[in-house]
mmCIF file of C-alpha atoms in Angstrom:
data_model
loop_
_atom_site.group_PDB
_atom_site.id
_atom_site.type_symbol
_atom_site.label_atom_id
_atom_site.label_comp_id
_atom_site.label_asym_id
_atom_site.label_seq_id
_atom_site.Cartn_x
_atom_site.Cartn_y
_atom_site.Cartn_z
ATOM 1 C CA MET G 503 13.869 -6.101 -1.965
ATOM 2 C CA LYS G 504 13.463 -7.487 1.436
ATOM 3 C CA VAL G 505 10.019 -8.002 2.562
ATOM 4 C CA THR G 506 9.425 -5.388 5.786
ATOM 5 C CA THR G 507 7.193 -5.453 9.113
ATOM 6 C CA ASP G 508 5.238 -2.408 7.762
ATOM 7 C CA GLY G 509 4.801 -3.817 4.265
ATOM 8 C CA CYS G 510 3.326 -7.058 5.873
ATOM 9 C CA LEU G 511 1.406 -4.617 8.331
ATOM 10 C CA PHE G 512 -0.051 -2.725 5.296
ATOM 11 C CA GLY G 513 -0.772 -6.089 3.376
ATOM 12 C CA ALA G 514 -3.025 -7.359 6.019
ATOM 13 C CA TYR G 515 -4.935 -3.942 6.840
ATOM 14 C CA VAL G 516 -5.566 -3.918 2.790
ATOM 15 C CA SER G 517 -6.525 -7.417 2.832
ATOM 16 C CA GLN G 518 -8.971 -6.809 5.859
ATOM 17 C CA GLY G 519 -10.537 -3.801 4.496
ATOM 18 C CA VAL G 520 -11.101 -5.445 0.884
ATOM 19 C CA LYS G 521 -13.417 -8.051 2.531
ATOM 20 C CA SER G 522 -15.364 -5.098 4.415
ATOM 21 C CA LEU G 523 -15.929 -2.689 0.877
ATOM 22 C CA GLU G 524 -19.192 -3.525 -0.426
ATOM 23 C CA THR G 525 -18.563 -1.930 -3.560
ATOM 24 C CA VAL G 526 -15.798 -4.529 -4.854
ATOM 25 C CA SER G 527 -16.709 -6.771 -7.010
ATOM 26 C CA GLY G 528 -13.429 -7.781 -7.820
ATOM 27 C CA LYS G 529 -10.805 -6.039 -9.386
ATOM 28 C CA ILE G 530 -7.752 -4.456 -7.959
ATOM 29 C CA LEU G 531 -4.495 -2.758 -9.072
ATOM 30 C CA ASP G 532 -1.288 -3.008 -6.707
ATOM 31 C CA ILE G 533 1.198 0.026 -8.491
ATOM 32 C CA GLY G 534 4.250 -0.415 -8.004
ATOM 33 C CA ALA G 535 3.888 -4.335 -6.866
ATOM 34 C CA GLY G 536 7.613 -5.347 -6.039
ATOM 35 C CA THR G 537 7.966 -8.912 -5.790
ATOM 36 C CA GLY G 538 4.249 -9.044 -5.035
ATOM 37 C CA LEU G 539 4.013 -9.049 -1.760
ATOM 38 C CA LEU G 540 1.074 -7.034 -0.900
ATOM 39 C CA THR G 541 -0.591 -8.417 -4.422
ATOM 40 C CA LEU G 542 -0.084 -12.177 -2.768
ATOM 41 C CA MET G 543 -1.323 -10.985 0.261
ATOM 42 C CA ILE G 544 -4.650 -9.787 -0.656
ATOM 43 C CA ALA G 545 -5.359 -12.622 -3.233
ATOM 44 C CA GLN G 546 -4.930 -15.351 -0.229
ATOM 45 C CA GLU G 547 -7.970 -13.597 1.512
ATOM 46 C CA ASN G 548 -9.837 -12.485 -1.086
ATOM 47 C CA GLU G 549 -11.866 -13.811 -4.261
ATOM 48 C CA VAL G 550 -10.366 -10.931 -6.180
ATOM 49 C CA VAL G 551 -8.752 -10.382 -9.081
ATOM 50 C CA ILE G 552 -6.009 -8.351 -9.194
ATOM 51 C CA ASP G 553 -3.598 -6.658 -11.456
ATOM 52 C CA ALA G 554 0.180 -5.799 -10.164
ATOM 53 C CA ILE G 555 2.082 -3.235 -12.366
ATOM 54 C CA GLU G 556 6.285 -2.713 -11.391
ATOM 55 C CA ILE G 557 8.799 -0.532 -13.218
ATOM 56 C CA ASP G 558 11.803 -2.918 -12.282
ATOM 57 C CA LYS G 559 12.196 -6.093 -14.697
ATOM 58 C CA GLU G 560 13.893 -8.019 -11.798
ATOM 59 C CA ALA G 561 11.336 -7.501 -9.338
ATOM 60 C CA PHE G 562 8.721 -7.814 -12.466
ATOM 61 C CA GLU G 563 10.486 -11.069 -12.981
ATOM 62 C CA GLN G 564 10.391 -12.384 -9.435
ATOM 63 C CA ALA G 565 7.041 -11.340 -9.017
ATOM 64 C CA ALA G 566 6.087 -13.246 -11.590
ATOM 65 C CA LYS G 567 8.006 -15.873 -10.460
ATOM 66 C CA ASN G 568 6.104 -15.797 -6.720
ATOM 67 C CA VAL G 569 2.624 -15.401 -8.359
ATOM 68 C CA ALA G 570 2.774 -18.591 -10.604
ATOM 69 C CA ALA G 571 4.112 -20.578 -7.508
ATOM 70 C CA SER G 572 1.083 -19.970 -5.717
ATOM 71 C CA PRO G 573 -2.144 -21.255 -5.655
ATOM 72 C CA TRP G 574 -3.822 -17.660 -6.773
ATOM 73 C CA ALA G 575 -2.005 -17.160 -10.290
ATOM 74 C CA TYR G 576 -5.305 -17.823 -11.759
ATOM 75 C CA ARG G 577 -6.613 -14.327 -10.573
ATOM 76 C CA ILE G 578 -3.291 -12.420 -11.068
ATOM 77 C CA LYS G 579 -1.632 -10.257 -14.178
ATOM 78 C CA VAL G 580 1.926 -8.946 -13.402
ATOM 79 C CA ILE G 581 2.823 -6.468 -15.656
ATOM 80 C CA ASN G 582 5.981 -5.057 -16.474
ATOM 81 C CA ALA G 583 5.471 -1.236 -17.052
ATOM 82 C CA ASP G 584 5.562 2.141 -16.127
ATOM 83 C CA ALA G 585 1.669 3.164 -14.569
ATOM 84 C CA GLU G 586 2.245 6.620 -15.862
ATOM 85 C CA LYS G 587 2.174 5.290 -19.203
ATOM 86 C CA PHE G 588 0.029 1.945 -19.182
ATOM 87 C CA GLY G 589 -2.544 2.155 -20.918
ATOM 88 C CA PHE G 590 -5.194 -0.227 -18.203
ATOM 89 C CA PRO G 591 -7.995 -1.195 -19.581
ATOM 90 C CA THR G 592 -10.385 -0.786 -16.988
ATOM 91 C CA GLN G 593 -11.090 1.060 -13.379
ATOM 92 C CA TYR G 594 -10.469 -0.696 -10.547
ATOM 93 C CA ASP G 595 -12.656 -1.098 -7.197
ATOM 94 C CA VAL G 596 -9.577 -0.815 -4.981
ATOM 95 C CA ILE G 597 -5.616 0.639 -6.047
ATOM 96 C CA ILE G 598 -2.576 0.082 -3.740
ATOM 97 C CA SER G 599 0.429 1.412 -3.491
ATOM 98 C CA ASN G 600 3.472 1.195 -1.226
ATOM 99 C CA PRO G 601 5.487 3.878 -3.114
ATOM 100 C CA PRO G 602 8.837 5.716 -2.495
ATOM 101 C CA PHE G 603 9.195 6.843 0.437
ATOM 102 C CA TYR G 604 12.163 9.274 0.005
ATOM 103 C CA GLU G 605 11.721 11.748 -2.482
ATOM 104 C CA ASN G 606 14.278 14.451 -2.336
ATOM 105 C CA GLU G 607 16.477 12.789 0.134
ATOM 106 C CA LEU G 608 20.124 10.977 0.010
ATOM 107 C CA LYS G 609 20.440 7.715 -2.229
ATOM 108 C CA SER G 610 22.341 4.934 -2.047
ATOM 109 C CA ASN G 611 24.936 3.067 -4.443
ATOM 110 C CA ASP G 612 21.986 0.696 -5.252
ATOM 111 C CA ALA G 613 20.066 1.478 -8.171
ATOM 112 C CA LYS G 614 17.518 -0.944 -7.178
ATOM 113 C CA LYS G 615 17.018 0.627 -3.794
ATOM 114 C CA ASN G 616 16.975 4.251 -5.196
ATOM 115 C CA ILE G 617 13.804 2.629 -7.614
ATOM 116 C CA ALA G 618 11.981 1.456 -4.616
ATOM 117 C CA HIS G 619 13.028 3.472 -2.445
ATOM 118 C CA HIS G 620 13.511 7.656 -3.374
ATOM 119 C CA ASN G 621 12.296 8.930 -6.890
ATOM 120 C CA GLU G 622 13.311 6.921 -9.686
ATOM 121 C CA GLY G 623 9.878 5.637 -9.626
ATOM 122 C CA LEU G 624 6.559 7.152 -9.617
ATOM 123 C CA LEU G 625 6.582 10.524 -7.322
ATOM 124 C CA LEU G 626 3.657 11.111 -4.796
ATOM 125 C CA PRO G 627 2.002 13.764 -7.017
ATOM 126 C CA GLU G 628 2.164 11.270 -10.265
ATOM 127 C CA LEU G 629 0.797 8.445 -8.130
ATOM 128 C CA LEU G 630 -2.321 10.136 -6.889
ATOM 129 C CA GLN G 631 -2.886 11.542 -10.605
ATOM 130 C CA VAL G 632 -2.605 7.725 -11.555
ATOM 131 C CA ILE G 633 -5.130 7.114 -8.854
ATOM 132 C CA LYS G 634 -7.444 9.878 -9.851
ATOM 133 C CA LYS G 635 -7.714 8.738 -13.497
ATOM 134 C CA LYS G 636 -8.044 4.787 -12.523
ATOM 135 C CA LEU G 637 -9.732 4.391 -9.577
ATOM 136 C CA LYS G 638 -13.956 3.937 -10.232
ATOM 137 C CA PRO G 639 -16.052 6.759 -8.802
ATOM 138 C CA ASP G 640 -17.230 4.807 -5.671
ATOM 139 C CA GLY G 641 -13.608 3.249 -5.327
ATOM 140 C CA THR G 642 -10.935 2.951 -2.177
ATOM 141 C CA PHE G 643 -7.475 3.431 -2.267
ATOM 142 C CA TYR G 644 -4.570 2.732 -0.511
ATOM 143 C CA LEU G 645 -1.413 4.356 0.726
ATOM 144 C CA LEU G 646 1.421 3.334 3.368
ATOM 145 C CA LEU G 647 3.776 6.141 3.887
ATOM 146 C CA PRO G 648 6.471 7.882 6.347
ATOM 147 C CA TYR G 649 5.222 9.543 9.392
ATOM 148 C CA LYS G 650 6.840 12.687 8.773
ATOM 149 C CA ARG G 651 5.211 13.367 5.641
ATOM 150 C CA ASN G 652 1.562 13.534 6.917
ATOM 151 C CA ASP G 653 1.209 17.175 6.052
ATOM 152 C CA GLU G 654 2.436 17.162 3.325
ATOM 153 C CA ILE G 655 -0.347 14.678 2.070
ATOM 154 C CA LYS G 656 -2.853 16.568 3.619
ATOM 155 C CA LYS G 657 -1.802 19.256 1.120
ATOM 156 C CA LEU G 658 -1.743 16.982 -1.582
ATOM 157 C CA PHE G 659 -5.481 15.185 -0.898
ATOM 158 C CA ASN G 660 -6.883 18.597 -0.733
ATOM 159 C CA GLU G 661 -4.934 19.844 -4.436
ATOM 160 C CA ASN G 662 -6.205 16.491 -6.167
ATOM 161 C CA LYS G 663 -9.866 16.351 -4.539
ATOM 162 C CA LEU G 664 -8.473 13.214 -2.842
ATOM 163 C CA SER G 665 -10.339 12.030 1.067
ATOM 164 C CA ILE G 666 -8.835 10.374 3.624
ATOM 165 C CA ARG G 667 -11.487 7.352 5.102
ATOM 166 C CA GLN G 668 -9.449 6.437 7.477
ATOM 167 C CA LEU G 669 -5.918 7.130 8.713
ATOM 168 C CA VAL G 670 -3.608 4.567 10.606
ATOM 169 C CA LEU G 671 -0.876 5.909 12.529
ATOM 170 C CA VAL G 672 1.784 3.247 12.780
ATOM 171 C CA ARG G 673 4.586 3.063 15.803
ATOM 172 C CA GLN G 674 7.392 0.208 15.886
ATOM 173 C CA SER G 675 6.479 -0.074 19.876
ATOM 174 C CA VAL G 676 4.289 1.484 22.249
ATOM 175 C CA ASN G 677 7.379 3.388 23.415
ATOM 176 C CA HIS G 678 8.371 4.693 19.747
ATOM 177 C CA ASP G 679 6.843 7.282 17.841
ATOM 178 C CA TYR G 680 4.718 7.180 14.874
ATOM 179 C CA PHE G 681 7.120 6.228 11.520
ATOM 180 C CA ARG G 682 4.212 5.347 9.245
ATOM 181 C CA ILE G 683 0.812 6.045 7.920
ATOM 182 C CA ILE G 684 -1.757 3.752 6.188
ATOM 183 C CA LEU G 685 -4.612 5.060 4.764
ATOM 184 C CA ALA G 686 -7.737 4.759 2.709
ATOM 185 C CA GLY G 687 -8.723 7.058 0.651
ATOM 186 C CA ARG G 688 -11.347 8.037 -1.580
ATOM 187 C CA LEU G 689 -12.227 10.697 -4.896
ATOM 188 C CA LYS G 690 -13.534 13.691 -3.028
ATOM 189 C CA ALA G 691 -17.329 13.724 -3.434
ATOM 190 C CA ALA G 692 -20.124 16.793 -2.099
ATOM 191 C CA GLU G 693 -20.651 15.430 0.901
ATOM 192 C CA GLN G 694 -17.788 13.960 2.665
ATOM 193 C CA THR G 695 -17.412 11.898 6.183
ATOM 194 C CA GLU G 696 -15.492 12.416 9.153
ATOM 195 C CA THR G 697 -12.060 10.929 8.885
ATOM 196 C CA MET G 698 -11.142 7.312 11.035
ATOM 197 C CA ILE G 699 -8.008 7.678 12.918
ATOM 198 C CA GLU G 700 -6.430 5.051 14.729
ATOM 199 C CA GLU G 701 -3.134 3.846 15.965
ATOM 200 C CA ILE G 702 -1.147 0.720 16.217
ATOM 201 C CA SER G 703 2.200 -0.552 17.185
ATOM 202 C CA ILE G 704 3.623 -3.500 16.369
ATOM 203 C CA LYS G 705 5.438 -4.256 19.498
ATOM 204 C CA ASP G 706 4.289 -3.891 23.216
ATOM 205 C CA ASP G 707 7.057 -2.688 26.264
ATOM 206 C CA ALA G 708 8.464 -6.283 26.302
ATOM 207 C CA ASP G 709 9.169 -6.606 22.500
ATOM 208 C CA ARG G 710 6.244 -8.841 21.872
ATOM 209 C CA TYR G 711 4.052 -8.608 19.002
ATOM 210 C CA THR G 712 0.327 -6.350 20.346
ATOM 211 C CA PRO G 713 -2.930 -7.882 20.114
ATOM 212 C CA ALA G 714 -3.873 -5.588 17.307
ATOM 213 C CA PHE G 715 -0.762 -7.088 14.908
ATOM 214 C CA ILE G 716 -1.457 -10.933 15.875
ATOM 215 C CA ASP G 717 -5.083 -10.474 14.771
ATOM 216 C CA LEU G 718 -4.309 -8.821 11.630
ATOM 217 C CA LEU G 719 -1.093 -11.238 10.620
ATOM 218 C CA LYS G 720 -2.245 -14.602 12.179
ATOM 219 C CA GLU G 721 -3.313 -15.571 8.870
ATOM 220 C CA TYR G 722 0.076 -15.056 6.948
ATOM 221 C CA TYR G 723 2.943 -15.491 9.732
ATOM 222 C CA LEU G 724 3.758 -18.893 10.693
ATOM 223 C CA HIS G 725 4.621 -18.316 14.226
ATOM 224 C CA LEU G 726 2.924 -15.767 16.199
#
């Protein structure tokens, strides 16, 4: 599982969001943690405790090694289990996930990629059910999804009584169409605030990282 630019952008955005949340008492859940990228990015910038759950054994083992080699291992627990079936002992202030992108689409011959990118892992409706059960009433969750699932997301959120607090539309460059969505959501309350919509481009028209991207990633990328 390669480290992707959009994955790094998501991790940096969530890490910044966690800093600004007054409700966070320090307990975060990373569902489908892969090799631990998001967990480690958040732990680097926030004094929080993180449970990182990953169903694939090899990815879990790599995540465990990556966490053990980091300065924040004492605040991170890596779990090899199915998030839908695992008996989490607590609820969480923040839940994050970069779920399978390509449900019901063509699959590769690589079983690991299929779990990471297709529907051998949690389907989005199933993931939302886990979030509803394990998120504190005043908690926040973050998802990274393909832009083409935008309409589906809104429908699923309504069905599951979830609300979108912030929506970030992501472009690969200022010359590209949107290809990813970063969203921050909450359990739906009686009074809803208006969704904040932003956009960010990773690169400018000269193929250089944009100031907005640099500002988010400057604490993580060695050369910006």
